Coordinates of C-alpha atoms in Angstrom, one line a residue:
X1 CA 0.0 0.0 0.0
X2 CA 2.9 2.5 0.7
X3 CA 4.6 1.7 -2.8
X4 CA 1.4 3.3 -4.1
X5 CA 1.3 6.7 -2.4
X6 CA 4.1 8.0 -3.8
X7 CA 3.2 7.4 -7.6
X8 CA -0.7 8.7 -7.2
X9 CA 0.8 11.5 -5.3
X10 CA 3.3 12.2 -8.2
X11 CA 0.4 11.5 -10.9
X12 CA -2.2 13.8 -9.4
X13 CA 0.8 16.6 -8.7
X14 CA 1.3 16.2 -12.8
X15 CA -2.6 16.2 -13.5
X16 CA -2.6 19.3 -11.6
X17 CA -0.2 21.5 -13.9
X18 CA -1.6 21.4 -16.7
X19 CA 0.0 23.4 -19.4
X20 CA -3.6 24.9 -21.3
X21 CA -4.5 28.7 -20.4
X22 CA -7.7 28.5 -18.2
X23 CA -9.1 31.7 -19.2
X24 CA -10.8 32.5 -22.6
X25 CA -11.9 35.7 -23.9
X26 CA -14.0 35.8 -26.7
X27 CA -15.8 38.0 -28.5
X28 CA -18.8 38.4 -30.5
X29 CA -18.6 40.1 -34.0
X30 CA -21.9 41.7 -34.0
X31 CA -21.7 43.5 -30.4
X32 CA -20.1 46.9 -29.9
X33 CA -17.2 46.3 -27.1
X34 CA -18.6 49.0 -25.0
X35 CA -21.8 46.9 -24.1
X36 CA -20.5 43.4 -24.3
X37 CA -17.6 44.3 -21.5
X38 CA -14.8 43.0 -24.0
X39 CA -11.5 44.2 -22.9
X40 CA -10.0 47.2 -25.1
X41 CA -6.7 48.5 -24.9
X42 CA -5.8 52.0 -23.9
X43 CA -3.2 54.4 -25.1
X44 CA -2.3 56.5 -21.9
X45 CA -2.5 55.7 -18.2
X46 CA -6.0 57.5 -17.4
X47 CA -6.6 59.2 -13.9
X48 CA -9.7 60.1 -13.0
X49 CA -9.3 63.5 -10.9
X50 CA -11.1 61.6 -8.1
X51 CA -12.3 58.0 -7.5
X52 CA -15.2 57.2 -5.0
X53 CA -13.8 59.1 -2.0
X54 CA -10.1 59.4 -3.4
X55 CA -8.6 62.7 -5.1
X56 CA -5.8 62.8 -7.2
X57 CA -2.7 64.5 -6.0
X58 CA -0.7 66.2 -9.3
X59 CA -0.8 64.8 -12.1
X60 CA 0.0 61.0 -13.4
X61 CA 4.0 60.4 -12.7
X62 CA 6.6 60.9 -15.1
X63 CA 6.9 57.6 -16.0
X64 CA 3.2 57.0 -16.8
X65 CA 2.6 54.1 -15.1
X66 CA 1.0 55.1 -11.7
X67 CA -1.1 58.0 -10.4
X68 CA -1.0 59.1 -6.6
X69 CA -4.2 59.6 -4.7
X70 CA -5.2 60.7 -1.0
X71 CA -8.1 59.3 0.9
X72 CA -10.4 62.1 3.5
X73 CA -8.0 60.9 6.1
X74 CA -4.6 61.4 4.7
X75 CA -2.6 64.9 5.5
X76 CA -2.7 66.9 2.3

């Protein structure tokens, strides 16, 4: 019974990393993307001057990759 463990072990660890993506987008052709919730890609890092209860502080960084924001209870 021992001499088993290790090879189901080692056979379910393989089953388990299995090398197919598991997520799928897709698409239909006859829906715009903005109502079927397709992803889109974007040109510039967008930053919203306030989100929910956040505000912006300056504008985007340099870099473009990030955007700092300050919540009601953060000094300013």
């Amino acid at each position: 019974m021992r001499a088993l463990i290790l090879p189901i072990c080692l056979a379910a660890l393989v089953a388990a990393c299995d090398s197919e993506p598991s997520i799928r987008i897709s698409r239909d052709s006859d829906q715009s993307t903005e109502s079927s919730g397709a992803l889109r890609v974007v040109d510039s890092l967008q930053c919203p001057q306030t989100h929910g209860v956040l505000t912006r502080r300056g504008a985007p960084a340099a870099d473009g990759l990030s955007c700092e924001y300050t919540g009601p209870r953060a000094p300013r």
